[in-house]
Amino acid sequence: MSMSFEIGQVYNRREDLHGHYGGQEQGGISTPADHPLIFLFTGASGSEYGYEDEFRPDGTFWYTGEGQVGDMSMDRGNRAIRDHAADGRELHLFEAVGNGEVRYVGKASYLTHHWEERRDANDNLRRAIVFELAVDPRSEESSDVAEPNAEYVTRRRLQNRSLEELRQLALQRASPSASASERRIVVRQRSQAIRAYVMKRASGVCEGCAKEAPFVTSQGRPYLEAHHVSRVSDGGPDHPRWVIALCPSCHRRVHHGQNGEEYNARLTKSLGEMESNEDA
Ligand SMILES: [Zn+2]
């Protein structure tokens, strides 16, 4: 049986998905028993329970785990996501578009997860699992861009651009009439451009502690991580001035350090200073 879904295509969740594959018809994570796949559903309705799924500036998708009340735990659907590769199951991400219909976003894979304080259905703070997923760029390109290696080619091209050119690319906007999938492409292009811009701006030195990148990647580039200093509400990267290149240690410090928020505020301030010349 073919398990290929077409990106951007709208499906009736109950008939087209559960009718063919089975799986729980309610909730965000559905694990059909007789097929090696897992359906993930994201959508506006979840946000009332503190579900703030979104594409991040680095192109990953953050997906909130299941469990509406109390601390989440790494079992059932949540464990299924974490272990999908080892279990040989594919993750397929859909976004709700209303009336029981969902639009296919793409094939996803688990990268890692972290825990966040979020509000539950009773408005109490609890520990929530946030999965960091890669959404397969190849399937997106095959239907939207029609160039098999576009992602790779784009990345190579970006590395050769000047700082100013990258900045312009990073600021491009989708037209207001663009469809969700067109907007997603612009978000992806912007996120790549912002990343390339920030890495070029840092030129191998952590913008937090001013130490050199801890190692060189297999592609021969200094290893630094892009960190977004403020939360993005629209699911896309907004501006290079909110993204900073950090060594892994500084990046962890922001998220897990005792004074992480304070440190993040300091980074935000120094980013503002770094970028102030560019705003003329
Ligand atoms: Zn650092």
XYZ file of C-alpha atoms and ligand atoms in Angstrom:
281
model
C 0.000 0.000 0.000
C 1.233 3.445 -0.863
C 1.655 5.826 2.015
C 2.521 8.852 -0.013
C 0.503 11.937 0.753
C 0.673 14.992 -1.412
C 2.020 18.104 0.238
C -0.551 20.889 0.369
C -3.367 18.425 -0.339
C -6.397 18.604 1.951
C -7.706 15.315 3.361
C -10.781 14.467 5.358
C -9.191 13.211 8.548
C -11.795 10.581 9.426
C -12.480 9.204 5.959
C -9.198 9.582 4.100
C -6.796 8.895 6.945
C -8.446 6.829 9.662
C -10.827 5.203 7.183
C -7.842 3.748 5.327
C -5.195 3.344 7.977
C -7.035 3.251 11.309
C -5.626 5.033 14.321
C -7.183 7.278 16.950
C -9.643 9.720 15.433
C -9.202 12.244 18.234
C -6.157 14.036 19.531
C -2.928 15.246 18.025
C -1.029 11.974 17.768
C -2.554 8.990 16.015
C -0.803 5.628 15.898
C -2.498 3.168 13.505
C -1.889 -0.337 14.791
C -1.598 -2.085 11.427
C 0.516 0.405 9.490
C 4.073 1.604 10.099
C 3.111 5.247 10.374
C 2.163 7.910 12.870
C -0.111 10.838 12.086
C 0.639 14.147 13.778
C -1.989 16.862 13.733
C -1.317 20.488 14.465
C -3.709 23.355 14.300
C -5.238 26.460 15.747
C -7.548 24.566 18.091
C -4.681 23.281 20.204
C -3.375 26.710 21.118
C -5.975 27.092 23.843
C -4.217 24.325 25.775
C -0.828 25.930 25.426
C -0.010 23.974 22.294
C 2.191 26.373 20.404
C 3.462 24.299 17.520
C 5.535 26.282 15.063
C 8.275 26.368 12.489
C 11.438 27.694 14.064
C 14.058 29.965 12.460
C 16.365 26.989 11.928
C 13.674 25.272 9.849
C 12.746 22.694 12.485
C 9.139 22.240 13.544
C 8.364 22.251 17.268
C 5.507 19.958 18.077
C 3.900 19.775 21.504
C 3.351 16.257 22.838
C 0.053 14.805 24.068
C -1.614 15.037 27.464
C -4.045 17.869 28.171
C -3.848 18.003 31.975
C -0.866 17.746 34.302
C 2.745 16.952 33.465
C 3.221 15.129 30.194
C 5.025 11.816 30.209
C 7.108 10.036 27.645
C 4.667 7.234 26.931
C 2.033 6.245 24.352
C 1.923 8.756 21.472
C 4.836 10.737 22.835
C 7.043 7.687 23.044
C 5.887 6.650 19.579
C 7.229 9.938 18.176
C 10.536 9.639 20.006
C 11.071 6.043 18.897
C 9.573 6.218 15.417
C 12.851 5.652 13.579
C 13.873 2.719 15.753
C 10.359 1.295 15.381
C 10.425 1.753 11.615
C 7.410 4.055 11.565
C 7.030 7.157 9.428
C 5.834 10.450 10.896
C 3.379 12.400 8.767
C 2.464 15.936 9.779
C -0.926 17.479 9.002
C -2.382 20.873 9.899
C -6.061 21.302 10.692
C -7.965 23.523 8.312
C -11.409 23.148 9.919
C -14.489 20.992 9.349
C -12.575 17.810 10.065
C -10.186 18.482 7.207
C -6.411 18.525 7.409
C -3.688 19.677 5.036
C -0.573 17.547 4.574
C 2.557 19.425 5.627
C 5.102 16.693 4.994
C 7.010 13.753 6.293
C 8.733 14.528 9.547
C 11.484 12.973 11.592
C 12.348 13.231 15.255
C 15.537 15.149 16.011
C 15.281 15.661 19.753
C 12.896 16.956 22.389
C 12.985 19.271 25.349
C 10.681 20.126 28.238
C 8.925 23.433 28.680
C 6.597 24.953 31.240
C 3.227 25.306 29.556
C -0.344 25.831 30.680
C -2.632 22.824 30.579
C -6.375 22.629 29.877
C -7.085 23.751 33.461
C -4.727 26.687 33.060
C -2.208 25.180 35.480
C 1.487 25.289 34.676
C 2.875 21.864 33.879
C 5.868 20.247 32.219
C 5.245 19.716 28.524
C 7.249 17.772 25.977
C 8.216 19.762 22.896
C 9.444 17.628 20.005
C 11.901 19.151 17.577
C 11.144 17.675 14.175
C 12.735 17.980 10.774
C 10.095 18.225 8.089
C 11.377 16.512 4.976
C 12.501 19.220 2.538
C 12.798 16.812 -0.387
C 9.142 15.918 -0.437
C 8.270 19.583 -0.165
C 10.486 20.436 -3.114
C 9.332 17.619 -5.308
C 5.848 19.037 -5.264
C 6.480 22.746 -4.860
C 9.830 23.623 -6.374
C 10.435 20.810 -8.855
C 14.206 20.862 -8.478
C 15.495 17.729 -6.775
C 18.503 19.284 -5.121
C 17.113 22.749 -4.580
C 17.775 22.776 -0.868
C 21.415 21.858 -1.262
C 21.927 24.182 -4.221
C 20.299 27.025 -2.299
C 22.540 26.462 0.670
C 25.688 26.452 -1.465
C 24.563 29.577 -3.257
C 23.788 31.338 -0.003
C 27.260 30.733 1.352
C 28.739 32.737 -1.496
C 26.501 35.762 -1.053
C 27.641 38.968 0.588
C 26.376 39.914 4.018
C 24.163 42.622 2.519
C 22.675 40.296 -0.120
C 21.892 37.726 2.553
C 20.258 40.407 4.627
C 17.954 41.358 1.772
C 17.014 37.700 1.249
C 16.394 37.300 4.954
C 13.880 40.127 4.877
C 11.783 38.945 1.956
C 8.095 38.584 2.662
C 5.365 36.453 1.231
C 2.583 38.407 -0.412
C -0.535 38.662 1.746
C -2.463 36.548 -0.752
C 0.058 33.694 -0.693
C -1.254 30.242 0.189
C -0.067 28.436 3.293
C 2.369 26.333 1.289
C 3.749 29.384 -0.560
C 4.204 31.113 2.764
C 5.974 28.052 4.066
C 8.444 28.167 1.161
C 9.200 31.827 1.846
C 9.598 31.021 5.534
C 12.029 28.253 4.645
C 14.031 30.451 2.268
C 14.118 33.235 4.817
C 15.186 30.892 7.539
C 18.067 29.608 5.407
C 19.082 33.147 4.473
C 18.905 34.347 8.064
C 20.986 31.397 9.166
C 23.584 32.001 6.469
C 23.625 35.705 7.283
C 24.051 35.145 11.007
C 26.843 32.616 10.487
C 28.631 35.008 8.154
C 28.202 37.854 10.634
C 29.663 35.690 13.422
C 32.503 34.444 11.200
C 33.360 31.527 13.428
C 33.160 33.309 16.773
C 30.337 32.784 19.291
C 28.325 36.011 19.527
C 27.586 35.237 23.173
C 30.958 34.537 24.788
C 33.226 35.676 21.936
C 35.085 32.352 21.936
C 35.881 30.509 18.756
C 33.495 27.792 17.562
C 34.378 24.566 19.418
C 35.001 22.535 16.266
C 34.816 22.525 12.488
C 31.986 20.602 10.809
C 32.446 17.833 8.266
C 31.744 20.533 5.646
C 34.672 22.532 6.954
C 32.677 25.287 8.644
C 32.971 26.506 12.226
C 30.187 24.905 14.260
C 27.807 27.440 15.805
C 24.077 27.252 16.482
C 21.465 29.813 15.477
C 19.429 30.971 18.448
C 16.261 33.043 18.247
C 16.281 35.491 21.157
C 12.553 36.238 21.094
C 9.520 34.083 20.523
C 8.063 34.286 17.046
C 4.308 34.473 17.000
C 3.624 33.870 13.323
C 5.626 30.655 13.033
C 8.350 32.151 10.864
C 11.619 33.946 11.345
C 11.070 37.664 11.528
C 14.356 39.506 11.366
C 18.142 38.883 11.474
C 18.369 41.133 14.494
C 16.572 38.522 16.574
C 18.862 35.647 15.647
C 22.295 35.142 17.153
C 25.071 32.612 16.497
C 26.036 30.793 19.673
C 28.440 28.061 20.681
C 26.573 24.999 22.043
C 27.500 25.942 25.581
C 26.020 29.447 25.358
C 22.966 28.044 23.589
C 22.362 25.536 26.412
C 22.909 28.280 28.940
C 20.038 30.308 27.473
C 17.633 27.375 27.617
C 18.772 25.573 30.755
C 20.956 28.000 32.689
C 20.010 29.308 36.107
C 19.902 32.858 34.743
C 19.033 31.855 31.218
C 16.444 34.555 30.738
C 18.780 37.225 31.974
C 21.497 35.944 29.680
C 19.046 35.940 26.784
C 18.159 39.561 27.557
C 21.853 40.435 27.420
C 22.185 38.694 24.063
C 19.133 40.559 22.786
C 20.714 43.850 23.762
C 24.037 43.111 22.139
C 22.248 41.901 19.000
C 20.463 45.252 18.877
C 23.820 47.000 19.024
C 25.352 44.745 16.362
C 22.439 45.314 14.024
C 21.831 48.995 14.700
C 24.251 50.071 11.954
C 22.350 47.933 9.454
C 19.024 49.600 10.034
C 19.846 52.935 8.416
Zn 29.575 30.946 23.515
